[in-house]
C-alpha cells in the first residue's frame, strides 16, 4: 500500500486516465469500423450470391420446363392415347403395338440429351414400355403415385431414383382425352443427374475461388453437387446463413423451386469474401498504435503543466507548519491556467485572513483568561450554601416549624440538584431524578400559592430510568405556573406526564399541561418565532426564555429525534380559555447504549 500511495499522484492519475480513455476510444473506433466494413463486405457478398442463386434457379426452371414439355408431348401423343384407351376398354396391347412405343420414345428423347429413358404404365400400374412385367409400385413409392393422381396430369418430380441412383425420376399421369380426361396410365421419365449441372466454371475451379453449388431433392438427397457427398450432406443438415465444411465457415444462400420443391444452395467461403479485411485490420492497428503514442506524449505534457503549480503550492503549505503561514508567489500566466491562478490567489487570501484571525484569537485568549480569573475569585463555595440551609433546617426542627423545615429540605435538594458536581457526568440524569426535582419545585411553589395550585406527576412504568438531560422539564413547569396558573383567576392545576410515543417507537413523550387562560394560534406562532430568534445568553425574562432554552438543548442532545413541529422538537398545543400543553420527545436508547 505504501508503494502504491507513492505513485498515486494527481499527475499520474491525469496521465493514466487520459491515456486509458484515449486508447479505449481508439480501440472502440477501430473495432466499430472493422465490424462495419466486415458486415458491409459480407452483405455485398451475400447479395452477389443471391443474384447468382436467382440466375441459377432460373436456369433450373428452364431445364425443368424442357422435361415437362417433352413429357407432356408423350402423354398427349395420339398413339399413346389410342393404346392406353384400348387398355382402359379392356383390350390389351399386343407385342407389336408395345414394340412401336420404342420408336416413339426414341423420337422424343432425341430432343433432349438429359432424358435417359421413358416408361409407360397403364392405369392398373402394368408397364407397357419397356417390354417387361414390372409394376409401377415397385418402381415408385405409392405416395408419389397418389401425388400424380392429385395433380391430374401435371408433372411430379420424385427425385433420385432408388433403383438407378445416377438418374432423377419424374412421374406424370396420362389423362385420356376421349374419356373426359380420366386416368389412363402413367409416364415415368428418367433424367441424367448431369443434366442439372449449371455451374461448369465452379466445377472446374470451385475449390480455388471458394464457391460451390449443390442441388437437393425434397427428400434431402443430393442431386448435383460440387462438394463430396459427405460434405454436401453436412451442408444440408445445417441451417442458417452460415455453414461449416471441414472447419471452414461458408456463406450459404438457399433458393427453393416452387415447381419441384427442390433446394438450390450456393456456398462461398467467408475468407474469400473478406480478403480486404486483413489490409484494413493492419491499417487500424497501426493507426491505434500511432494515436496511442501521440496521446501518451500529450498526456504527459498536460499532466506536468497542470500539476507543477499545485506541487509548488503544496510545498508552500508544508512550510507553513514550520515557519508560519506565508503567501505563495503567483505562477506565470503563460504556463498556469486560469483555475490554477485562481487557486493560488484564493490560498493567499486565506493566508492573509488566517493571520488576522490568529491575532484576534490571541487577543481573545488573553481577555478570556483574565475574565476566568475574576470569575474564580468571585465564585461561592456550594458547600457553604448547603451547610447554611442544613443549619436553618435543624433550627426550624427545634422550634417545631415542620412546614418551614420541609420547605428548607426541598430547597436544599433543589440547590443540590441544580448546582451538583461539575463535569460532563452531571449533564444526564434519569427521568425519575428529573421528576423528583420537579416535585420539589412544585412543593416550594405550593407554599407560595397555597390552594390556588394543584399538581400531578405521572410516569409510565418502564420509563423511570430513561436518560434525559438535566433541568429539561422544570423550566416548562415554571413557565406553566407563571403564565398559566398565576394568570388565571381562581385555582389552577399543572400535570406532568411521561409516556411512550405511539407515533415514533423507541421514543418517549414528556408533556406539561396547565389549565390557564391559553393562547390563540397567532400567539403560539409568535412565541415559537421569538424562541427561535432569542440569543443563547439572553438574560431577559419573558415567556420565550424557557421555551428557547429547552428547544436549544433538545436540538443539541437529540439531533436524531423526530421533529414534532416546524420549529425544533417542541410542540405547543393551546386553546384560549382551556389551557396550554407543551410536549417534546426524547429517544430511549437500548440496554447497552443506556449503560454506556
XYZ file of C-alpha atoms in Angstrom, residues 112-317:
206
model
C -33.246 -33.647 -75.055
C -29.872 -35.097 -74.124
C -30.858 -35.188 -70.455
C -33.564 -37.893 -70.742
C -32.112 -41.341 -70.196
C -35.312 -43.374 -70.667
C -39.111 -43.203 -70.780
C -41.523 -45.682 -69.201
C -45.251 -46.112 -69.916
C -47.700 -47.738 -67.481
C -51.411 -48.489 -67.594
C -53.789 -47.141 -65.010
C -53.630 -50.508 -63.156
C -49.838 -49.960 -62.876
C -48.790 -52.527 -65.543
C -45.806 -51.492 -67.639
C -46.318 -51.341 -71.378
C -42.900 -49.980 -72.239
C -40.182 -51.271 -71.897
C -41.341 -54.772 -72.603
C -41.356 -56.395 -69.166
C -43.886 -57.060 -66.441
C -42.527 -54.754 -63.709
C -45.300 -52.857 -61.958
C -45.243 -49.128 -61.208
C -45.433 -49.534 -57.363
C -42.178 -51.470 -57.459
C -40.502 -48.528 -59.187
C -42.152 -45.561 -57.435
C -43.433 -45.198 -53.903
C -47.231 -45.210 -53.554
C -47.282 -41.685 -52.138
C -45.802 -40.307 -55.374
C -48.400 -42.172 -57.460
C -51.120 -40.618 -55.314
C -49.464 -37.229 -55.746
C -49.530 -37.668 -59.552
C -53.245 -38.515 -59.356
C -53.930 -35.391 -57.291
C -52.111 -33.185 -59.778
C -54.240 -34.626 -62.635
C -51.711 -34.598 -65.447
C -49.059 -32.223 -64.096
C -45.521 -33.499 -63.764
C -44.439 -34.745 -60.301
C -40.703 -34.654 -59.528
C -39.901 -37.678 -57.351
C -36.152 -37.104 -57.001
C -33.302 -39.632 -57.022
C -34.419 -42.973 -58.466
C -33.792 -45.587 -55.760
C -33.176 -48.279 -58.420
C -30.934 -46.083 -60.569
C -29.151 -43.594 -58.254
C -27.446 -41.901 -61.213
C -30.830 -40.709 -62.551
C -33.630 -38.425 -61.426
C -37.183 -39.716 -61.687
C -40.300 -37.724 -62.690
C -43.862 -39.045 -62.987
C -46.926 -37.798 -64.891
C -50.439 -39.178 -65.092
C -51.779 -39.648 -68.655
C -55.327 -38.293 -68.980
C -57.482 -39.839 -71.713
C -58.839 -37.007 -73.806
C -61.621 -39.147 -75.360
C -62.875 -40.226 -71.924
C -63.213 -36.840 -70.323
C -59.580 -36.669 -69.156
C -59.953 -39.677 -66.954
C -56.851 -41.549 -65.737
C -55.436 -43.757 -68.465
C -51.911 -44.516 -67.256
C -48.583 -43.002 -66.214
C -45.410 -41.787 -67.910
C -42.151 -42.122 -65.961
C -39.159 -40.047 -67.083
C -35.555 -40.847 -66.103
C -33.165 -37.868 -66.389
C -29.377 -37.960 -66.115
C -28.151 -36.195 -62.940
C -25.524 -34.464 -65.034
C -28.407 -32.771 -66.882
C -28.807 -30.432 -63.909
C -25.188 -29.296 -63.904
C -25.358 -25.477 -64.061
C -22.006 -24.325 -62.671
C -19.356 -25.524 -65.083
C -16.916 -22.805 -64.031
C -17.333 -23.685 -60.396
C -16.842 -27.345 -61.232
C -13.503 -26.537 -62.807
C -12.033 -24.296 -60.109
C -14.665 -24.139 -57.363
C -12.159 -25.165 -54.707
C -9.799 -22.430 -55.855
C -12.182 -19.470 -55.554
C -14.169 -20.932 -52.666
C -17.533 -21.112 -54.471
C -19.641 -24.296 -54.556
C -23.200 -25.246 -55.537
C -25.427 -28.184 -54.709
C -28.966 -29.241 -55.643
C -31.053 -31.475 -53.358
C -34.490 -33.005 -53.842
C -37.394 -32.695 -51.435
C -36.151 -35.770 -49.508
C -32.795 -34.127 -48.778
C -30.880 -36.291 -51.265
C -28.159 -34.615 -53.294
C -28.945 -34.450 -56.996
C -25.913 -32.432 -58.049
C -23.026 -31.029 -56.000
C -19.511 -29.618 -56.416
C -18.715 -30.993 -52.965
C -18.082 -34.559 -51.869
C -21.220 -36.455 -50.847
C -20.317 -36.341 -47.126
C -19.762 -32.560 -47.180
C -22.960 -31.999 -49.161
C -24.927 -33.999 -46.607
C -23.360 -31.964 -43.790
C -24.411 -28.713 -45.505
C -27.999 -29.912 -45.931
C -28.205 -30.846 -42.246
C -27.202 -27.312 -41.207
C -29.440 -24.259 -41.293
C -28.924 -20.521 -41.252
C -26.871 -18.184 -43.390
C -23.512 -19.632 -42.287
C -22.483 -23.292 -42.512
C -19.247 -25.092 -41.679
C -17.458 -27.516 -44.034
C -14.417 -29.292 -42.602
C -13.926 -26.484 -40.092
C -14.179 -23.649 -42.661
C -17.115 -21.206 -42.459
C -19.140 -20.585 -45.617
C -21.908 -18.165 -46.542
C -24.947 -20.166 -47.698
C -27.769 -18.834 -49.868
C -30.736 -21.161 -50.411
C -33.315 -20.992 -53.207
C -36.362 -23.277 -53.285
C -38.059 -24.289 -56.520
C -41.834 -23.871 -56.424
C -42.174 -26.408 -59.228
C -40.229 -29.318 -57.743
C -39.751 -28.440 -54.064
C -36.001 -28.903 -54.586
C -33.414 -26.724 -52.824
C -30.548 -24.948 -54.590
C -27.680 -23.972 -52.252
C -24.815 -21.649 -53.259
C -21.765 -21.599 -50.964
C -18.965 -19.029 -50.755
C -16.058 -19.235 -48.333
C -16.210 -16.345 -45.869
C -12.462 -15.909 -46.014
C -12.723 -15.259 -49.757
C -15.325 -12.511 -49.182
C -13.231 -10.717 -46.564
C -9.780 -10.794 -48.119
C -9.601 -6.994 -47.972
C -10.279 -7.051 -44.223
C -6.681 -8.020 -43.394
C -5.371 -4.827 -45.009
C -7.969 -2.783 -43.143
C -7.115 -4.528 -39.868
C -3.434 -3.726 -40.301
C -4.207 -0.078 -41.056
C -6.447 0.190 -37.993
C -3.828 -1.380 -35.694
C -1.129 0.971 -36.995
C -3.452 3.974 -36.532
C -4.277 2.893 -32.969
C -0.568 2.500 -32.166
C 0.395 5.913 -33.570
C -2.566 7.603 -31.868
C -1.772 5.937 -28.524
C 1.913 7.017 -28.617
C 0.988 10.575 -29.589
C -1.582 10.823 -26.868
C 0.852 9.391 -24.294
C 3.243 12.250 -25.012
C 0.467 14.865 -24.940
C -0.971 13.434 -21.698
C 2.442 13.524 -20.025
C 2.968 17.142 -21.062
C -0.544 18.210 -19.993
C -0.360 16.441 -16.617
C 3.003 18.111 -15.918
C 1.665 21.573 -16.798
C -1.396 21.066 -14.577
C 0.337 19.593 -11.523
C 3.529 21.677 -11.369
C 1.853 24.797 -9.844
C -0.114 22.566 -7.458
C 3.072 20.852 -6.241
C 4.643 24.263 -5.677
C 1.593 25.342 -3.679
C 1.781 22.120 -1.624
C 5.426 22.823 -0.721
C 4.452 26.294 0.435
C 1.620 24.868 2.588
